[in-house]
Short mmCIF file of C-alpha atoms and ligand atoms in Angstrom, two decimals:
data_model
loop_
_atom_site.label_atom_id
_atom_site.label_comp_id
_atom_site.label_asym_id
_atom_site.label_seq_id
_atom_site.Cartn_x
_atom_site.Cartn_y
_atom_site.Cartn_z
CA MET A 1 0.00 0.00 0.00
CA LEU A 2 1.37 3.35 -1.03
CA ILE A 3 0.51 5.81 1.66
CA ASN A 4 1.93 9.05 2.92
CA TYR A 5 1.95 8.53 6.65
CA PHE A 6 1.73 11.78 8.63
CA ASP A 7 0.28 10.38 11.83
CA ASN A 8 3.31 9.41 13.90
CA ALA A 9 1.91 11.08 17.00
CA SER A 10 -0.92 8.51 16.95
CA THR A 11 1.39 5.60 16.51
CA THR A 12 4.68 4.72 14.84
CA LYS A 13 5.92 1.89 12.68
CA ILE A 14 7.91 -0.72 14.53
CA ASP A 15 11.67 -0.49 13.90
CA SER A 16 13.01 -3.60 12.12
CA ARG A 17 15.73 -3.96 14.78
CA VAL A 18 13.02 -4.02 17.46
CA LEU A 19 11.11 -6.71 15.59
CA GLU A 20 14.29 -8.74 15.28
CA ALA A 21 14.99 -8.46 19.01
CA MET A 22 11.43 -9.55 19.86
CA SER A 23 11.18 -12.46 17.49
CA PRO A 24 13.01 -15.16 19.55
CA TYR A 25 10.73 -14.42 22.51
CA LEU A 26 7.64 -15.04 20.41
CA ASN A 27 9.20 -18.32 19.36
CA ASP A 28 11.79 -20.46 21.11
CA PHE A 29 12.16 -18.48 24.32
CA PHE A 30 8.54 -18.65 25.41
CA GLY A 31 9.19 -19.40 29.08
CA ASN A 32 7.33 -17.68 31.89
CA ALA A 33 9.74 -15.14 33.39
CA SER A 34 8.52 -16.03 36.86
CA SER A 35 9.47 -19.73 36.54
CA ASN A 36 12.65 -20.88 38.26
CA HIS A 37 13.87 -23.25 35.53
CA GLU A 38 16.27 -22.36 32.74
CA PHE A 39 13.43 -21.41 30.39
CA GLY A 40 12.13 -18.92 32.92
CA LYS A 41 15.56 -17.52 33.75
CA LYS A 42 16.33 -16.83 30.11
CA THR A 43 13.21 -14.70 29.75
CA LYS A 44 13.68 -13.09 33.17
CA ASN A 45 17.17 -11.97 32.14
CA SER A 46 15.82 -10.43 28.94
CA ILE A 47 13.28 -8.46 30.96
CA GLU A 48 16.00 -7.19 33.29
CA LYS A 49 18.03 -6.12 30.27
CA ALA A 50 15.03 -4.19 28.93
CA ARG A 51 14.61 -2.56 32.34
CA THR A 52 18.19 -1.28 32.16
CA GLN A 53 17.65 -0.03 28.60
CA VAL A 54 14.62 2.01 29.71
CA ALA A 55 16.34 3.28 32.88
CA GLU A 56 19.37 4.49 30.92
CA LEU A 57 17.20 6.46 28.50
CA ILE A 58 15.57 8.53 31.29
CA ASN A 59 18.46 8.48 33.80
CA SER A 60 16.67 6.46 36.47
CA HIS A 61 17.54 3.30 38.40
CA ASP A 62 16.45 -0.12 37.17
CA ASP A 63 14.31 -0.73 40.26
CA GLU A 64 12.27 2.41 39.46
CA ILE A 65 10.91 0.93 36.21
CA ILE A 66 7.51 -0.81 36.22
CA PHE A 67 6.36 -2.50 33.00
CA THR A 68 2.69 -1.94 32.10
CA SER A 69 0.45 -2.19 29.02
CA GLY A 70 1.08 1.41 27.95
CA SER A 71 0.79 5.02 29.01
CA THR A 72 -2.92 4.82 29.76
CA GLU A 73 -2.33 2.13 32.35
CA SER A 74 0.76 3.89 33.71
CA ILE A 75 -1.22 7.11 34.17
CA ASN A 76 -4.02 5.24 35.96
CA LEU A 77 -1.54 3.44 38.20
CA ALA A 78 0.37 6.63 39.00
CA LEU A 79 -2.65 8.78 39.80
CA LYS A 80 -5.06 6.33 41.41
CA GLY A 81 -2.23 4.39 43.02
CA TYR A 82 -0.69 7.55 44.48
CA VAL A 83 -3.85 9.07 45.94
CA GLU A 84 -4.95 5.78 47.45
CA SER A 85 -1.62 5.29 49.22
CA ASN A 86 -1.10 8.92 50.22
CA PHE A 87 -4.49 10.35 51.14
CA ASP A 88 -3.09 11.23 54.57
CA LYS A 89 -0.73 13.71 52.82
CA GLY A 90 -3.35 15.70 50.93
CA ASN A 91 -6.39 15.75 48.67
CA HIS A 92 -5.57 18.34 45.99
CA ILE A 93 -4.14 17.68 42.52
CA ILE A 94 -2.95 20.26 39.98
CA THR A 95 -3.08 19.43 36.27
CA VAL A 96 -3.58 21.29 32.97
CA LYS A 97 -6.52 21.63 30.57
CA THR A 98 -4.43 20.42 27.63
CA GLU A 99 -3.38 17.06 29.11
CA HIS A 100 -4.12 13.79 27.31
CA LYS A 101 -7.58 12.35 27.97
CA ALA A 102 -6.01 9.53 29.98
CA VAL A 103 -4.91 12.10 32.58
CA LEU A 104 -8.04 14.27 32.40
CA ALA A 105 -10.48 11.35 32.62
CA THR A 106 -8.54 9.86 35.56
CA CYS A 107 -8.59 13.23 37.35
CA GLU A 108 -12.33 13.55 36.72
CA TYR A 109 -12.81 10.09 38.19
CA LEU A 110 -10.77 11.08 41.25
CA GLU A 111 -13.01 14.12 41.70
CA THR A 112 -15.98 11.75 42.04
CA LYS A 113 -14.03 10.07 44.85
CA GLY A 114 -13.69 13.34 46.77
CA PHE A 115 -10.29 14.58 45.57
CA GLU A 116 -10.02 18.18 44.38
CA VAL A 117 -8.43 19.02 41.06
CA THR A 118 -7.26 22.38 39.67
CA TYR A 119 -7.06 22.49 35.86
CA LEU A 120 -4.52 25.15 34.89
CA ASN A 121 -5.06 27.28 31.79
CA VAL A 122 -2.55 27.66 28.99
CA ASP A 123 -1.85 30.75 26.91
CA GLN A 124 -2.35 31.03 23.14
CA ARG A 125 0.99 29.28 22.64
CA GLY A 126 -0.18 26.30 24.72
CA VAL A 127 2.19 26.94 27.63
CA ILE A 128 1.23 27.14 31.31
CA SER A 129 2.16 30.10 33.47
CA ILE A 130 4.56 29.31 36.31
CA ASP A 131 2.85 32.06 38.26
CA ASP A 132 -0.51 30.24 37.92
CA LEU A 133 1.12 27.04 39.14
CA ASN A 134 2.57 28.76 42.21
CA LYS A 135 -0.79 30.36 42.97
CA ALA A 136 -2.65 27.06 42.67
CA ILE A 137 -0.49 25.37 45.30
CA ARG A 138 -2.22 25.26 48.69
CA THR A 139 -2.33 23.24 51.87
CA GLY A 140 -3.29 19.74 50.82
CA THR A 141 -1.75 19.88 47.32
CA PHE A 142 0.08 16.58 47.04
CA LEU A 143 0.37 15.87 43.31
CA VAL A 144 1.13 17.86 40.15
CA CYS A 145 0.40 16.18 36.76
CA ILE A 146 1.84 18.00 33.78
CA MET A 147 2.83 16.52 30.44
CA TYR A 148 6.25 17.03 28.85
CA VAL A 149 5.17 17.41 25.21
CA ASN A 150 1.62 17.93 24.01
CA ASN A 151 0.44 15.23 21.61
CA GLU A 152 -1.57 17.64 19.43
CA THR A 153 0.70 20.66 19.19
CA GLY A 154 4.19 19.37 20.05
CA VAL A 155 4.54 22.20 22.59
CA ILE A 156 6.96 21.55 25.46
CA GLN A 157 6.03 22.67 28.99
CA PRO A 158 8.69 24.20 31.31
CA ILE A 159 9.32 20.84 32.98
CA SER A 160 12.51 21.72 34.90
CA GLU A 161 10.84 24.72 36.53
CA ILE A 162 7.73 22.69 37.36
CA GLY A 163 9.91 19.96 38.88
CA SER A 164 11.79 22.46 41.06
CA ILE A 165 8.59 24.07 42.29
CA ALA A 166 7.06 20.70 43.13
CA LYS A 167 10.20 19.67 45.00
CA GLU A 168 10.43 22.94 46.98
CA ASN A 169 6.83 22.52 48.05
CA ASN A 170 7.21 18.84 48.87
CA ILE A 171 4.63 17.88 46.22
CA ARG A 172 5.07 14.83 43.98
CA PHE A 173 5.39 15.49 40.24
CA PHE A 174 3.92 13.07 37.67
CA CYS A 175 4.84 13.81 34.06
CA ASP A 176 3.29 12.24 30.95
CA GLY A 177 6.43 11.78 28.88
CA THR A 178 4.81 9.76 26.08
CA GLN A 179 5.51 12.24 23.27
CA ALA A 180 8.87 13.42 24.62
CA ILE A 181 10.61 10.07 24.88
CA GLY A 182 13.03 9.55 22.01
CA LYS A 183 12.45 13.10 20.72
CA ILE A 184 14.20 15.19 23.37
CA VAL A 185 16.44 14.36 26.32
CA VAL A 186 14.31 13.34 29.31
CA ASP A 187 16.25 13.22 32.58
CA VAL A 188 14.11 12.45 35.61
CA GLU A 189 16.90 13.47 38.00
CA LYS A 190 17.69 16.80 36.43
CA ASP A 191 14.00 17.66 36.02
CA ASN A 192 12.94 16.40 39.48
CA ILE A 193 10.29 14.13 37.97
CA ASP A 194 8.89 11.68 40.54
CA MET A 195 6.80 9.57 38.15
CA LEU A 196 6.78 9.41 34.36
CA CYS A 197 4.93 7.31 31.79
CA LEU A 198 5.94 6.21 28.31
CA SER A 199 4.43 3.95 25.67
CA GLY A 200 6.25 1.56 23.32
CA HIS A 201 4.33 2.30 20.15
CA LYS A 202 5.06 6.03 20.25
CA LEU A 203 8.79 5.36 19.82
CA ASN A 204 8.89 2.70 17.13
CA GLY A 205 8.28 -0.13 19.58
CA PRO A 206 5.29 -2.48 19.90
CA LYS A 207 1.78 -1.46 20.95
CA GLY A 208 0.34 -2.60 24.26
CA VAL A 209 3.48 -2.17 26.34
CA GLY A 210 4.69 0.77 28.38
CA VAL A 211 6.40 1.89 31.53
CA LEU A 212 5.73 3.76 34.70
CA TYR A 213 8.90 5.17 36.21
CA LYS A 214 8.42 5.71 39.95
CA ARG A 215 11.05 7.33 42.15
CA ARG A 216 12.26 5.22 45.10
CA GLY A 217 10.31 5.83 48.28
CA ILE A 218 6.95 6.68 46.69
CA GLU A 219 4.16 4.42 47.83
CA LEU A 220 1.58 3.28 45.28
CA THR A 221 -1.44 1.01 45.57
CA PRO A 222 -1.57 -1.41 42.62
CA LEU A 223 -4.48 -1.49 40.17
CA LEU A 224 -4.06 -5.24 39.67
CA HIS A 225 -3.66 -7.82 42.39
CA GLY A 226 -2.33 -11.27 41.69
CA GLY A 227 1.05 -12.95 41.32
CA GLY A 228 2.98 -9.96 42.66
CA GLN A 229 5.16 -9.18 39.64
CA GLU A 230 6.93 -5.79 39.51
CA ASN A 231 7.27 -5.61 43.31
CA GLY A 232 3.56 -6.21 43.64
CA LEU A 233 2.71 -3.12 41.61
CA ARG A 234 1.76 -4.86 38.38
CA SER A 235 0.66 -8.45 38.70
CA GLY A 236 0.23 -10.62 35.62
CA THR A 237 2.52 -12.85 33.56
CA TYR A 238 5.24 -10.83 31.88
CA ASN A 239 4.66 -9.94 28.23
CA THR A 240 8.28 -10.83 27.51
CA PRO A 241 8.48 -10.24 23.72
CA PHE A 242 6.89 -6.81 23.98
CA ILE A 243 8.99 -5.79 26.97
CA VAL A 244 12.11 -6.88 25.07
CA GLY A 245 10.91 -4.81 22.10
CA LEU A 246 10.27 -1.76 24.27
CA GLY A 247 13.76 -2.09 25.77
CA LYS A 248 15.32 -2.27 22.33
CA ALA A 249 13.31 0.74 21.15
CA CYS A 250 14.59 2.70 24.17
CA GLU A 251 18.19 1.66 23.48
CA ILE A 252 17.88 2.79 19.85
CA ALA A 253 16.22 6.05 20.93
CA HIS A 254 19.08 6.66 23.36
CA ASN A 255 21.80 6.04 20.78
CA GLU A 256 20.16 7.88 17.90
CA LEU A 257 18.33 10.72 19.59
CA LYS A 258 20.78 13.45 18.59
CA ALA A 259 21.09 12.35 14.97
CA ASN A 260 17.33 11.92 14.63
CA ALA A 261 16.63 15.32 16.16
CA LEU A 262 18.84 16.95 13.52
CA ILE A 263 17.09 15.11 10.68
CA LEU A 264 13.62 15.91 12.07
CA GLU A 265 14.59 19.55 12.49
CA LEU A 266 15.45 19.75 8.77
CA ILE A 267 12.29 17.98 7.58
CA SER A 268 10.19 20.09 9.92
CA LYS A 269 11.74 23.30 8.61
CA TYR A 270 10.88 22.34 5.05
CA LEU A 271 7.34 21.35 6.04
CA ILE A 272 6.72 24.64 7.87
CA GLN A 273 8.16 26.62 4.97
CA GLU A 274 5.78 24.91 2.53
CA LEU A 275 2.76 25.23 4.86
CA GLU A 276 3.42 28.92 5.35
CA LYS A 277 3.03 29.41 1.59
CA ILE A 278 -0.66 28.52 1.96
CA THR A 279 -2.63 31.76 2.29
CA GLY A 280 -3.67 32.52 5.85
CA SER A 281 -2.15 29.37 7.38
CA ILE A 282 -1.10 29.53 11.03
CA ILE A 283 1.32 27.18 12.76
CA ILE A 284 -0.34 26.55 16.11
CA GLY A 285 1.49 26.88 19.41
CA GLU A 286 4.79 28.02 20.80
CA THR A 287 7.36 28.15 18.00
CA LYS A 288 10.58 27.86 20.00
CA SER A 289 9.94 25.34 22.73
CA ARG A 290 8.52 22.41 20.76
CA VAL A 291 9.41 19.03 19.29
CA PRO A 292 10.08 19.08 15.55
CA ASN A 293 7.97 16.04 14.65
CA ILE A 294 4.51 17.46 15.43
CA ILE A 295 3.13 20.41 13.48
CA ASP A 296 -0.43 21.55 14.16
CA VAL A 297 -1.60 23.92 11.46
CA LEU A 298 -4.73 25.98 10.93
CA ILE A 299 -5.70 26.32 7.28
CA PRO A 300 -8.55 28.72 6.54
CA GLY A 301 -11.09 27.08 4.21
CA LEU A 302 -10.08 23.51 5.01
CA ASN A 303 -12.68 21.18 6.54
CA SER A 304 -10.38 18.91 8.51
CA GLU A 305 -13.02 16.26 9.28
CA ILE A 306 -13.71 15.76 5.60
CA PHE A 307 -10.05 16.02 4.67
CA ILE A 308 -8.99 13.37 7.16
CA SER A 309 -11.65 10.80 6.34
CA LYS A 310 -11.41 11.23 2.59
CA SER A 311 -9.74 8.32 0.84
CA HIS A 312 -6.55 9.68 -0.59
CA ASP A 313 -2.98 8.58 -0.02
CA ILE A 314 -2.63 10.63 3.16
CA ALA A 315 -2.85 9.37 6.72
CA ILE A 316 -3.26 12.34 9.00
CA SER A 317 -5.35 13.41 11.99
CA ASN A 318 -6.56 16.33 14.01
CA GLY A 319 -7.31 16.71 17.67
CA SER A 320 -11.02 16.11 17.42
CA ALA A 321 -12.59 12.99 18.74
CA CYS A 322 -15.67 11.66 17.00
CA THR A 323 -18.16 10.29 19.48
CA SER A 324 -21.43 8.94 18.14
CA GLN A 325 -21.41 11.29 15.17
CA ILE A 326 -21.06 14.37 17.32
CA ILE A 327 -17.85 16.11 16.34
CA GLU A 328 -16.12 17.49 19.40
CA SER A 329 -13.56 20.22 18.98
CA SER A 330 -10.08 19.56 20.31
CA HIS A 331 -9.96 20.35 24.03
CA VAL A 332 -6.33 21.37 23.52
CA LEU A 333 -7.03 24.00 20.87
CA LYS A 334 -10.07 25.25 22.77
CA ALA A 335 -7.94 25.73 25.88
CA MET A 336 -5.55 27.76 23.72
CA GLY A 337 -8.42 30.05 22.78
CA PHE A 338 -9.33 28.77 19.32
CA SER A 339 -12.99 28.73 18.23
CA ASP A 340 -14.88 25.61 17.12
CA GLN A 341 -14.61 26.81 13.55
CA GLU A 342 -10.85 27.24 13.84
CA CYS A 343 -10.52 23.80 15.44
CA ASN A 344 -12.25 22.26 12.46
CA GLN A 345 -9.79 23.95 10.11
CA SER A 346 -6.76 22.50 11.81
CA ILE A 347 -4.80 19.34 11.13
CA ARG A 348 -1.96 17.68 12.98
CA ILE A 349 0.94 16.64 10.79
CA SER A 350 3.35 14.30 12.57
CA ILE A 351 6.43 13.21 10.69
CA ASP A 352 9.26 10.79 11.30
CA LYS A 353 12.82 10.61 10.07
CA SER A 354 11.78 8.77 6.91
CA THR A 355 9.37 11.52 5.75
CA THR A 356 10.57 12.82 2.38
CA GLU A 357 10.29 16.16 0.60
CA ASN A 358 8.21 14.45 -2.07
CA GLN A 359 5.72 13.26 0.54
CA ILE A 360 5.50 16.78 1.94
CA ASN A 361 4.98 18.24 -1.54
CA GLU A 362 2.21 15.71 -2.16
CA LEU A 363 0.56 16.57 1.16
CA VAL A 364 0.66 20.31 0.54
CA LYS A 365 -0.70 19.81 -2.97
CA ILE A 366 -3.66 17.80 -1.67
CA ILE A 367 -4.32 20.32 1.14
CA LYS A 368 -4.42 23.17 -1.40
CA ALA A 369 -6.87 21.25 -3.57
CA GLU A 370 -9.19 20.79 -0.58
CA ILE A 371 -9.41 24.44 0.40
CA ILE A 372 -12.77 25.95 -0.42
C1 PLP B 1 -0.61 8.09 23.11
C2 PLP B 1 -0.57 8.89 24.36
C3 PLP B 1 -1.05 8.36 25.58
C4 PLP B 1 -1.70 7.00 25.69
O1 PLP B 1 -0.85 5.97 25.31
P1 PLP B 1 -1.42 4.49 25.10
O2 PLP B 1 -0.30 3.74 24.52
O3 PLP B 1 -2.57 4.62 24.14
O4 PLP B 1 -1.88 4.00 26.41
C5 PLP B 1 -0.97 9.15 26.71
N1 PLP B 1 -0.43 10.38 26.66
C6 PLP B 1 0.05 10.91 25.52
C7 PLP B 1 0.65 12.27 25.54
C8 PLP B 1 -0.01 10.19 24.33
O5 PLP B 1 0.44 10.73 23.21
#
């Protein structure tokens, strides 16, 4: 199938080296990592290797890595697990209106359980105000949840500053790192991040596997009870092949991050240059502090819903979620002050290092043809 794939923020293609690393564990090395025989030990060792590969990428310790089924589960474990184990320390959470639904929906659930949540605003560039964060902190604030990179706009939040503020105030800091991992350097020590989630399929690894990093000393209540894997925090038989794949993807991301960032920067520059030639187009969000692989653009006269679902050789998305035929505007763009009409004229273009100039030319040509 010949397709121009511009939806890498939704999911990425698995790297062939990752597939190769996984393959033996789908085949000959099928042992249960919790078994004490040689078959089990072989798989257990491969999981411990993957743990080190993840830990090295984010500058954490091996024993701070918990394997899960992806970021959604990691977010649920971090938030629900933290409040359940620490309700004696507070009842107030601070998050942001532009977080991923996995964070927002979990926070809304926690509100039904009696916890209080402040949803910080962002400015037109999609960035929070540090002043607002400081003002929101009060007696009883015990958790701050702020994402590293926004999945719709690519905008980076001031994570180091947030981490310092949380630390000074003795508040724990959970960061959704899903879109940052492999794109920019994420250092949980330097940034004072207490918990961080990542997902395999967003960094050329397999789907259905992820990680929660949890700093030593933080108590969590597990979501799943059972065999006691992952220090009792994530029971269930290890998904060895996928964990091995995630580890490999992290190792590759670690080794190639700098080189990839340079390539993505170049492709992104060309893409922005071509998009800016379209009359009235606006690149959405902060221009300086952002990842190069996600470009959200507003194109006057484009109906993004129609454009996205139309059958042409372009795979692309926007921020809107379609629920039972009711088109909902992106909560991210709305929080940034865009109208419903503007939301429906915006598309998210997410590239990877294999995106070519020809593909970009094709995309821009098709966009232009769709403008009414
Ligand atoms: C994709 C994504 C998630 C959810 O990841 P899953 O693998 O679907 O669980 C959470 N946060 C952000 C920022 C994402 O981009």
